[in-house]
CSV table of C-alpha atoms in Angstrom, one decimal:
chain,number,residue,atom,x,y,z
G,181,MET,CA,-11.5,-3.1,28.8
G,182,GLU,CA,-13.0,0.4,29.2
G,183,ARG,CA,-15.7,1.4,26.8
G,184,ASN,CA,-16.2,4.7,24.9
G,185,LYS,CA,-12.7,4.9,23.5
G,186,HIS,CA,-12.2,7.1,20.4
G,187,LEU,CA,-8.9,6.6,18.6
G,188,LEU,CA,-7.8,9.1,16.0
G,189,LEU,CA,-5.3,7.6,13.6
G,190,ILE,CA,-3.4,10.0,11.2
G,191,ARG,CA,-1.6,9.1,8.0
G,192,PHE,CA,-1.6,11.5,5.0
G,193,SER,CA,0.8,9.8,2.4
G,194,ALA,CA,2.0,8.0,0.4
G,195,LEU,CA,-0.7,5.7,-1.1
G,196,GLY,CA,1.2,2.5,-0.4
G,197,ASP,CA,1.9,3.5,3.2
G,198,ILE,CA,-1.8,4.5,3.7
G,199,LEU,CA,-3.0,1.2,2.4
G,200,MET,CA,-0.6,-0.6,4.7
G,201,THR,CA,-2.5,0.8,7.7
G,202,VAL,CA,-5.7,-1.0,6.5
G,203,PRO,CA,-4.9,-4.5,7.9
G,204,VAL,CA,-3.9,-3.1,11.2
G,205,ILE,CA,-7.0,-0.8,11.5
G,206,LYS,CA,-9.3,-3.7,10.4
G,207,ALA,CA,-7.8,-6.0,13.0
G,208,LEU,CA,-8.2,-3.3,15.7
G,209,ALA,CA,-11.8,-2.6,14.7
G,210,LEU,CA,-12.7,-6.3,15.0
G,211,LEU,CA,-10.8,-6.7,18.2
G,212,ARG,CA,-12.4,-3.7,19.9
G,213,PRO,CA,-15.9,-3.3,18.2
G,214,ASP,CA,-17.0,-1.0,21.0
G,215,TRP,CA,-14.4,1.6,20.2
G,216,GLN,CA,-14.8,4.4,17.7
G,217,ILE,CA,-11.8,4.6,15.3
G,218,THR,CA,-11.4,7.7,13.1
G,219,VAL,CA,-8.9,7.6,10.3
G,220,VAL,CA,-7.6,10.9,9.0
G,221,SER,CA,-6.0,10.8,5.5
G,222,ARG,CA,-6.3,12.3,2.0
G,223,PRO,CA,-9.9,12.2,0.6
G,224,PHE,CA,-9.2,10.0,-2.4
G,225,VAL,CA,-8.6,6.9,-0.2
G,226,GLY,CA,-11.9,7.4,1.7
G,227,SER,CA,-13.8,4.7,0.0
G,228,ILE,CA,-11.4,2.1,1.3
G,229,PHE,CA,-11.9,3.0,5.0
G,230,GLN,CA,-15.6,3.9,4.8
G,231,GLY,CA,-16.5,0.3,4.2
G,232,LEU,CA,-13.8,-1.3,6.4
G,233,ALA,CA,-15.8,-1.9,9.6
G,234,GLU,CA,-18.9,-0.5,11.3
G,235,ASN,CA,-16.9,1.3,14.0
G,236,VAL,CA,-14.4,2.9,11.6
G,237,ARG,CA,-15.0,6.4,10.4
G,238,PHE,CA,-13.0,8.3,7.8
G,239,VAL,CA,-12.2,12.0,7.7
G,240,GLY,CA,-10.7,13.3,4.5
G,241,ILE,CA,-8.2,16.2,4.7
G,242,ASN,CA,-6.1,17.6,2.0
G,243,PRO,CA,-3.1,19.2,3.8
G,244,ARG,CA,-2.5,21.6,0.9
G,245,GLN,CA,-5.7,23.4,2.0
G,246,TYR,CA,-4.2,24.1,5.4
G,247,PRO,CA,-1.0,26.1,4.6
G,248,GLY,CA,1.4,27.3,7.2
G,249,LEU,CA,1.1,27.4,11.0
G,250,GLY,CA,-2.3,29.0,10.8
G,251,GLY,CA,-3.5,26.1,8.6
G,252,LEU,CA,-2.1,23.5,11.0
G,253,ASN,CA,-3.9,25.2,13.9
G,254,LYS,CA,-7.1,25.2,11.9
G,255,MET,CA,-6.6,21.5,11.2
G,256,TYR,CA,-6.0,20.8,14.9
G,257,GLY,CA,-9.2,22.6,15.8
G,258,GLU,CA,-11.2,20.5,13.4
G,259,LEU,CA,-9.7,17.3,14.6
G,260,LYS,CA,-10.0,18.3,18.3
G,261,ALA,CA,-13.7,18.9,17.6
G,262,LEU,CA,-14.0,15.1,16.9
G,263,LYS,CA,-13.3,14.6,20.6
G,264,PRO,CA,-10.8,11.7,20.4
G,265,THR,CA,-9.7,10.1,23.6
G,266,HIS,CA,-6.4,8.9,22.1
G,267,VAL,CA,-4.3,10.0,19.1
G,268,CYS,CA,-1.8,7.9,17.1
G,269,ASP,CA,0.4,9.5,14.5
G,270,LEU,CA,1.1,6.8,11.9
G,271,HIS,CA,3.1,9.2,9.7
G,272,ASP,CA,5.6,11.1,11.9
G,273,VAL,CA,6.4,14.0,9.6
G,274,LEU,CA,6.7,17.7,10.6
G,275,ARG,CA,2.9,18.3,10.1
G,276,THR,CA,1.8,15.4,12.2
G,277,LYS,CA,4.4,16.0,14.8
G,278,TYR,CA,2.9,19.4,15.4
G,279,LEU,CA,-0.7,18.0,15.5
G,280,ARG,CA,0.2,15.4,18.1
G,281,TRP,CA,2.1,18.0,20.1
G,282,ARG,CA,-1.0,20.1,20.3
G,283,PHE,CA,-3.1,17.1,21.4
G,284,LYS,CA,-0.5,16.2,24.0
G,285,MET,CA,-0.5,19.8,25.4
G,286,GLY,CA,-4.3,19.5,25.6
G,287,GLY,CA,-4.0,16.4,27.7
G,288,THR,CA,-4.8,13.7,25.1
G,289,PRO,CA,-2.6,10.6,25.2
G,290,VAL,CA,-0.6,10.4,21.9
G,291,THR,CA,1.9,7.9,20.3
G,292,HIS,CA,3.6,7.7,17.0
G,293,ILE,CA,5.3,5.3,14.6
G,294,ILE,CA,9.0,4.7,15.0
G,295,LYS,CA,10.5,4.4,11.6
G,296,ASP,CA,14.1,3.4,12.6
G,297,ARG,CA,15.9,4.9,9.7
G,298,LYS,CA,19.2,3.5,11.1
G,299,ALA,CA,18.0,-0.1,10.7
G,300,ARG,CA,16.9,0.7,7.1
G,301,LYS,CA,20.4,2.1,6.2
G,302,ALA,CA,22.0,-1.0,7.7
G,303,PHE,CA,19.7,-3.2,5.6
G,304,LEU,CA,20.9,-1.6,2.4
G,305,LYS,CA,24.6,-2.2,3.3
G,306,ALA,CA,24.2,-5.7,4.6
G,307,ALA,CA,25.6,-8.4,2.4
G,308,GLN,CA,23.0,-10.9,3.6
G,309,LYS,CA,19.5,-9.5,3.5
G,310,THR,CA,17.2,-10.5,6.4
G,311,GLN,CA,13.5,-9.7,6.9
G,312,GLN,CA,13.1,-6.2,8.3
G,313,GLU,CA,10.3,-5.0,10.5
G,314,THR,CA,7.3,-4.4,8.3
G,315,SER,CA,5.2,-1.2,8.3
G,316,PHE,CA,2.3,-3.4,9.5
G,317,GLU,CA,4.3,-4.3,12.6
G,318,ARG,CA,5.4,-0.7,13.1
G,319,TYR,CA,1.8,0.6,12.9
G,320,ALA,CA,0.7,-2.1,15.3
G,321,LYS,CA,3.4,-1.2,17.8
G,322,ALA,CA,2.5,2.5,17.6
G,323,ILE,CA,-1.1,1.8,18.4
G,324,ALA,CA,-0.2,-0.7,21.2
G,325,ARG,CA,1.9,2.0,22.9
G,326,LEU,CA,-1.3,3.8,23.7
G,327,GLY,CA,-1.7,1.0,26.4
G,328,LEU,CA,-5.2,0.0,25.3
G,329,VAL,CA,-4.4,-3.1,23.4
G,330,THR,CA,-1.3,-5.3,23.4
G,331,TYR,CA,0.9,-5.8,20.3
G,332,GLU,CA,0.4,-9.5,20.6
G,333,GLU,CA,-3.4,-9.1,20.6
G,334,LEU,CA,-3.3,-6.9,17.6
G,335,THR,CA,-0.9,-9.1,15.5
G,336,THR,CA,-2.8,-12.2,16.4
G,337,ALA,CA,-6.0,-10.6,15.2
G,338,MET,CA,-4.2,-9.5,12.0
G,339,LYS,CA,-3.1,-13.1,11.2
G,340,THR,CA,-6.5,-14.6,11.7
G,341,MET,CA,-8.9,-12.2,9.9
G,342,GLY,CA,-8.3,-13.3,6.2
G,343,PRO,CA,-8.6,-11.0,3.1
G,344,ILE,CA,-9.4,-7.4,3.9
G,345,SER,CA,-11.8,-6.2,1.2
G,346,PRO,CA,-14.3,-3.4,2.1
G,347,MET,CA,-17.8,-4.5,3.1
G,348,GLY,CA,-19.9,-5.4,0.1
G,349,SER,CA,-17.0,-6.4,-2.2
G,350,VAL,CA,-17.2,-9.5,-4.4
G,351,SER,CA,-15.2,-12.6,-3.8
G,352,SER,CA,-12.5,-13.8,-6.1
G,353,MET,CA,-13.9,-16.1,-8.7
G,354,ASP,CA,-12.4,-19.6,-9.3
G,355,SER,CA,-11.5,-20.0,-13.0
G,356,ALA,CA,-13.0,-23.1,-14.6
G,357,ASP,CA,-10.6,-25.6,-16.2
G,358,GLY,CA,-9.6,-24.3,-19.6
G,359,ALA,CA,-11.0,-20.8,-19.0
G,360,PRO,CA,-8.6,-18.0,-20.0
G,361,LEU,CA,-6.5,-16.4,-17.3
G,362,GLN,CA,-7.9,-13.1,-16.1
G,363,ILE,CA,-5.0,-10.9,-15.0
G,364,GLY,CA,-4.6,-7.3,-13.9
G,365,ILE,CA,-1.4,-5.5,-14.7
G,366,ALA,CA,-0.4,-2.2,-12.9
G,367,PRO,CA,2.9,-1.2,-14.7
G,368,PHE,CA,3.6,2.1,-12.9
G,369,ALA,CA,5.1,3.2,-9.6
G,370,ALA,CA,6.2,6.4,-7.9
G,371,HIS,CA,9.8,6.2,-9.0
G,372,GLN,CA,11.7,5.0,-12.0
G,373,GLY,CA,13.8,2.5,-9.9
G,374,LYS,CA,10.5,0.6,-9.3
G,375,ILE,CA,9.1,0.6,-12.8
G,376,TYR,CA,9.7,-2.3,-15.2
G,377,PRO,CA,10.6,-0.7,-18.5
G,378,LEU,CA,7.5,0.0,-20.5
G,379,ASN,CA,8.9,-1.5,-23.7
G,380,LEU,CA,9.5,-4.8,-21.9
G,381,MET,CA,6.1,-4.6,-20.1
G,382,GLU,CA,4.4,-4.3,-23.5
G,383,GLN,CA,6.1,-7.6,-24.4
G,384,VAL,CA,4.6,-9.1,-21.2
G,385,VAL,CA,1.2,-7.8,-22.3
G,386,SER,CA,1.7,-9.2,-25.8
G,387,LEU,CA,2.7,-12.6,-24.4
G,388,PHE,CA,-0.4,-12.8,-22.2
G,389,ASP,CA,-2.5,-11.7,-25.1
G,390,ALA,CA,-1.1,-14.4,-27.4
G,391,LYS,CA,-1.9,-17.0,-24.8
G,392,GLY,CA,-5.5,-15.8,-24.8
G,393,ALA,CA,-5.4,-14.3,-21.3
G,394,LYS,CA,-7.8,-11.5,-20.5
G,395,VAL,CA,-5.6,-8.5,-19.5
G,396,TYR,CA,-6.9,-5.5,-17.5
G,397,LEU,CA,-4.6,-2.5,-17.2
G,398,PHE,CA,-4.5,-0.3,-14.1
G,399,GLY,CA,-3.1,3.2,-13.7
G,400,ALA,CA,-4.0,6.8,-12.9
G,401,GLY,CA,-3.6,10.2,-14.6
G,402,GLU,CA,-3.7,11.2,-18.2
G,403,GLU,CA,-0.2,10.0,-19.2
G,404,GLU,CA,-0.8,6.5,-17.8
G,405,LYS,CA,-4.3,6.5,-19.4
G,406,ARG,CA,-2.9,7.2,-22.8
G,407,GLN,CA,-0.3,4.4,-22.5
G,408,MET,CA,-2.9,1.9,-21.3
G,409,GLU,CA,-5.4,2.8,-24.0
G,410,ALA,CA,-2.6,2.4,-26.7
G,411,TRP,CA,-1.9,-1.1,-25.5
G,412,ALA,CA,-5.6,-1.9,-25.3
G,413,HIS,CA,-6.1,-0.7,-28.9
G,414,LYS,CA,-3.2,-2.8,-30.1
G,415,TYR,CA,-4.0,-6.1,-28.4
G,416,LYS,CA,-7.4,-7.7,-28.7
G,417,ASN,CA,-7.6,-9.3,-25.2
G,418,VAL,CA,-6.5,-6.2,-23.4
G,419,LYS,CA,-8.6,-3.6,-21.7
G,420,SER,CA,-7.7,-0.4,-19.9
G,421,MET,CA,-9.4,0.2,-16.6
G,422,VAL,CA,-8.0,3.7,-16.1
G,423,GLY,CA,-10.8,6.1,-15.3
G,424,THR,CA,-13.5,3.4,-15.7
G,425,LEU,CA,-14.2,2.8,-12.0
G,426,PRO,CA,-15.6,5.5,-9.7
G,427,ASN,CA,-13.4,5.1,-6.7
G,428,MET,CA,-10.7,3.0,-5.1
G,429,ALA,CA,-13.1,0.6,-3.4
G,430,GLU,CA,-14.7,-0.3,-6.7
G,431,GLU,CA,-11.2,-0.8,-8.1
G,432,LEU,CA,-10.5,-3.2,-5.2
G,433,LYS,CA,-13.7,-5.1,-5.9
G,434,PHE,CA,-12.7,-5.6,-9.5
G,435,MET,CA,-9.2,-6.8,-8.6
G,436,ALA,CA,-10.9,-9.3,-6.3
G,437,THR,CA,-12.5,-11.0,-9.3
G,438,LEU,CA,-9.2,-11.6,-11.1
G,439,ASP,CA,-7.1,-14.7,-11.2
G,440,ALA,CA,-3.9,-12.7,-10.6
G,441,MET,CA,-2.4,-9.2,-10.4
G,442,LEU,CA,1.0,-8.2,-11.7
G,443,THR,CA,2.3,-5.0,-10.1
G,444,MET,CA,5.5,-3.1,-9.3
G,445,ASP,CA,6.5,-2.3,-5.7
G,446,SER,CA,3.6,0.2,-5.7
G,447,GLY,CA,0.3,1.4,-4.3
G,448,ASN,CA,-1.5,-1.0,-6.6
G,449,MET,CA,0.5,-3.9,-5.1
G,450,HIS,CA,-0.8,-2.9,-1.7
G,451,LEU,CA,-4.4,-2.4,-3.0
G,452,ALA,CA,-4.5,-5.8,-4.7
G,453,SER,CA,-3.0,-7.4,-1.6
G,454,LEU,CA,-6.2,-6.6,0.4
G,455,THR,CA,-8.0,-9.2,-1.6
G,456,SER,CA,-7.4,-13.0,-1.9
G,457,THR,CA,-6.2,-12.5,-5.5
G,458,PRO,CA,-2.6,-13.7,-5.9
G,459,VAL,CA,-0.3,-10.7,-6.4
G,460,PHE,CA,3.0,-11.0,-8.4
G,461,SER,CA,5.3,-8.0,-7.9
G,462,ILE,CA,8.4,-6.9,-9.8
G,463,TRP,CA,11.3,-5.5,-7.7
G,464,GLY,CA,14.2,-3.4,-8.9
G,465,ALA,CA,15.9,-0.8,-6.7
G,466,THR,CA,13.9,-1.9,-3.7
G,467,HIS,CA,13.6,-5.3,-2.0
G,468,PRO,CA,10.6,-7.2,-0.6
G,469,LEU,CA,12.6,-7.9,2.7
G,470,GLY,CA,12.8,-4.2,3.3
G,471,GLY,CA,9.5,-4.2,5.1
G,472,PHE,CA,7.2,-2.9,2.4
G,473,LEU,CA,5.9,-6.1,0.7
G,474,GLY,CA,2.1,-6.3,0.3
G,475,TRP,CA,0.0,-7.7,3.0
G,476,GLY,CA,0.1,-11.5,3.1
G,477,GLN,CA,2.3,-11.8,0.0
G,478,PRO,CA,4.8,-14.7,-0.2
G,479,MET,CA,8.3,-14.3,-1.4
G,480,GLU,CA,7.7,-16.8,-4.2
G,481,ARG,CA,5.5,-14.3,-6.0
G,482,CYS,CA,8.2,-11.6,-5.9
G,483,ILE,CA,10.1,-11.3,-9.2
G,484,GLN,CA,13.6,-10.0,-8.8
G,485,LEU,CA,17.3,-10.5,-9.7
G,486,ASP,CA,20.0,-11.3,-7.1
G,487,MET,CA,22.5,-8.5,-7.8
G,488,PRO,CA,25.2,-7.0,-5.5
G,489,CYS,CA,24.0,-3.5,-6.3
G,490,ARG,CA,20.4,-4.1,-5.1
G,491,PRO,CA,18.6,-3.0,-3.2
G,492,CYS,CA,20.1,0.5,-3.6
G,493,SER,CA,17.2,2.3,-2.0
G,494,ILE,CA,14.4,1.6,0.6
G,495,PHE,CA,11.9,3.7,-1.4
G,496,GLY,CA,13.3,3.4,-4.9
G,497,ASN,CA,13.8,7.1,-5.3
G,498,LYS,CA,17.6,7.1,-6.0
G,499,PRO,CA,18.9,7.1,-9.6
G,500,CYS,CA,20.7,4.0,-10.8
G,501,GLN,CA,24.4,4.3,-10.2
G,502,PHE,CA,25.0,2.7,-13.6
G,503,GLY,CA,22.3,4.7,-15.4
G,504,ASP,CA,20.7,1.6,-17.0
G,505,TYR,CA,18.5,0.1,-14.2
G,506,ARG,CA,19.9,-3.3,-15.0
G,507,CYS,CA,18.1,-4.8,-12.0
G,508,LEU,CA,14.9,-4.3,-14.0
G,509,ASN,CA,16.1,-4.6,-17.6
G,510,GLY,CA,17.6,-7.9,-16.8
G,511,ILE,CA,14.3,-9.5,-16.0
G,512,THR,CA,12.9,-11.0,-19.2
G,513,PRO,CA,9.2,-10.8,-20.2
G,514,GLU,CA,9.1,-14.5,-20.7
G,515,GLU,CA,10.3,-15.1,-17.1
G,516,ILE,CA,7.5,-13.0,-15.8
G,517,VAL,CA,4.8,-14.7,-17.8
G,518,GLU,CA,6.2,-18.1,-16.9
G,519,ARG,CA,6.2,-17.3,-13.2
G,520,VAL,CA,2.6,-16.2,-13.2
G,521,TYR,CA,1.4,-19.3,-15.1
G,522,SER,CA,3.6,-21.7,-13.0
G,523,LEU,CA,2.1,-20.5,-9.7
């Protein structure tokens, strides 16, 4: 294989989708240590990629600071100055379509992710749900289409590399017999159809607290911080982690020390999945077979109800047709706690 390759990989949002690039990029970096790999994404995820591998570089760009066509041309100029030999668009939105077109017109080989929206719509309508192509596989195929590495090489490397914590992270600790369970809970997601009702989640927190488990709450923003601190004040074994860690990499390191994580179909599910910590996820409007389950997570740790109306959405952004989100309200707090302890 030729040396001196410089791959530019672009993905701006959303958090979960960005984090799903991590296993693919890590595998590529290990497979081709002589290549330079530059990841372009939003600045707040930089700490994850900066410690991923020696040959991975991160460039943080906030697209809002590059408005209009003039802004896109400015962004292109800055990315072109990095002198990539190949470009892969892992986002495929209007902004990145333009960027890759500019690179292509300049003679740089480019590829992009194929989202296959038709297959996603068919999945929602299918009476029998089958495993859909995952984002990890779609990313790997997009990179493989550059012709520098095969899809088989890349997926084999992904399967054999183990947990994907950034360099310098701590390993998950084995709990001694009789020691209290240490569990992280991330109760929020981007859309209501993916959020277990907070009144029920408080009951989950209360049940863990009553069993003597150490509960650590994860979230972001002032509203989530207020909610988490209220629960932490109410229950003696509960602590809010919101705003206590300096960056996402440190949050990942902390998650790696826990016995388990309980999340929604959310960015925190994908973050926790980069460690060896078991991740239990609650599913409502969306479905784990839709292609967005966390890296390496088994179906047995997915908590969901078998209902004819679900999944009603790939991304969870559609309102409930009944107005009551019965797919989430029907899951009891006791069932969730029992599932965690049983596995």
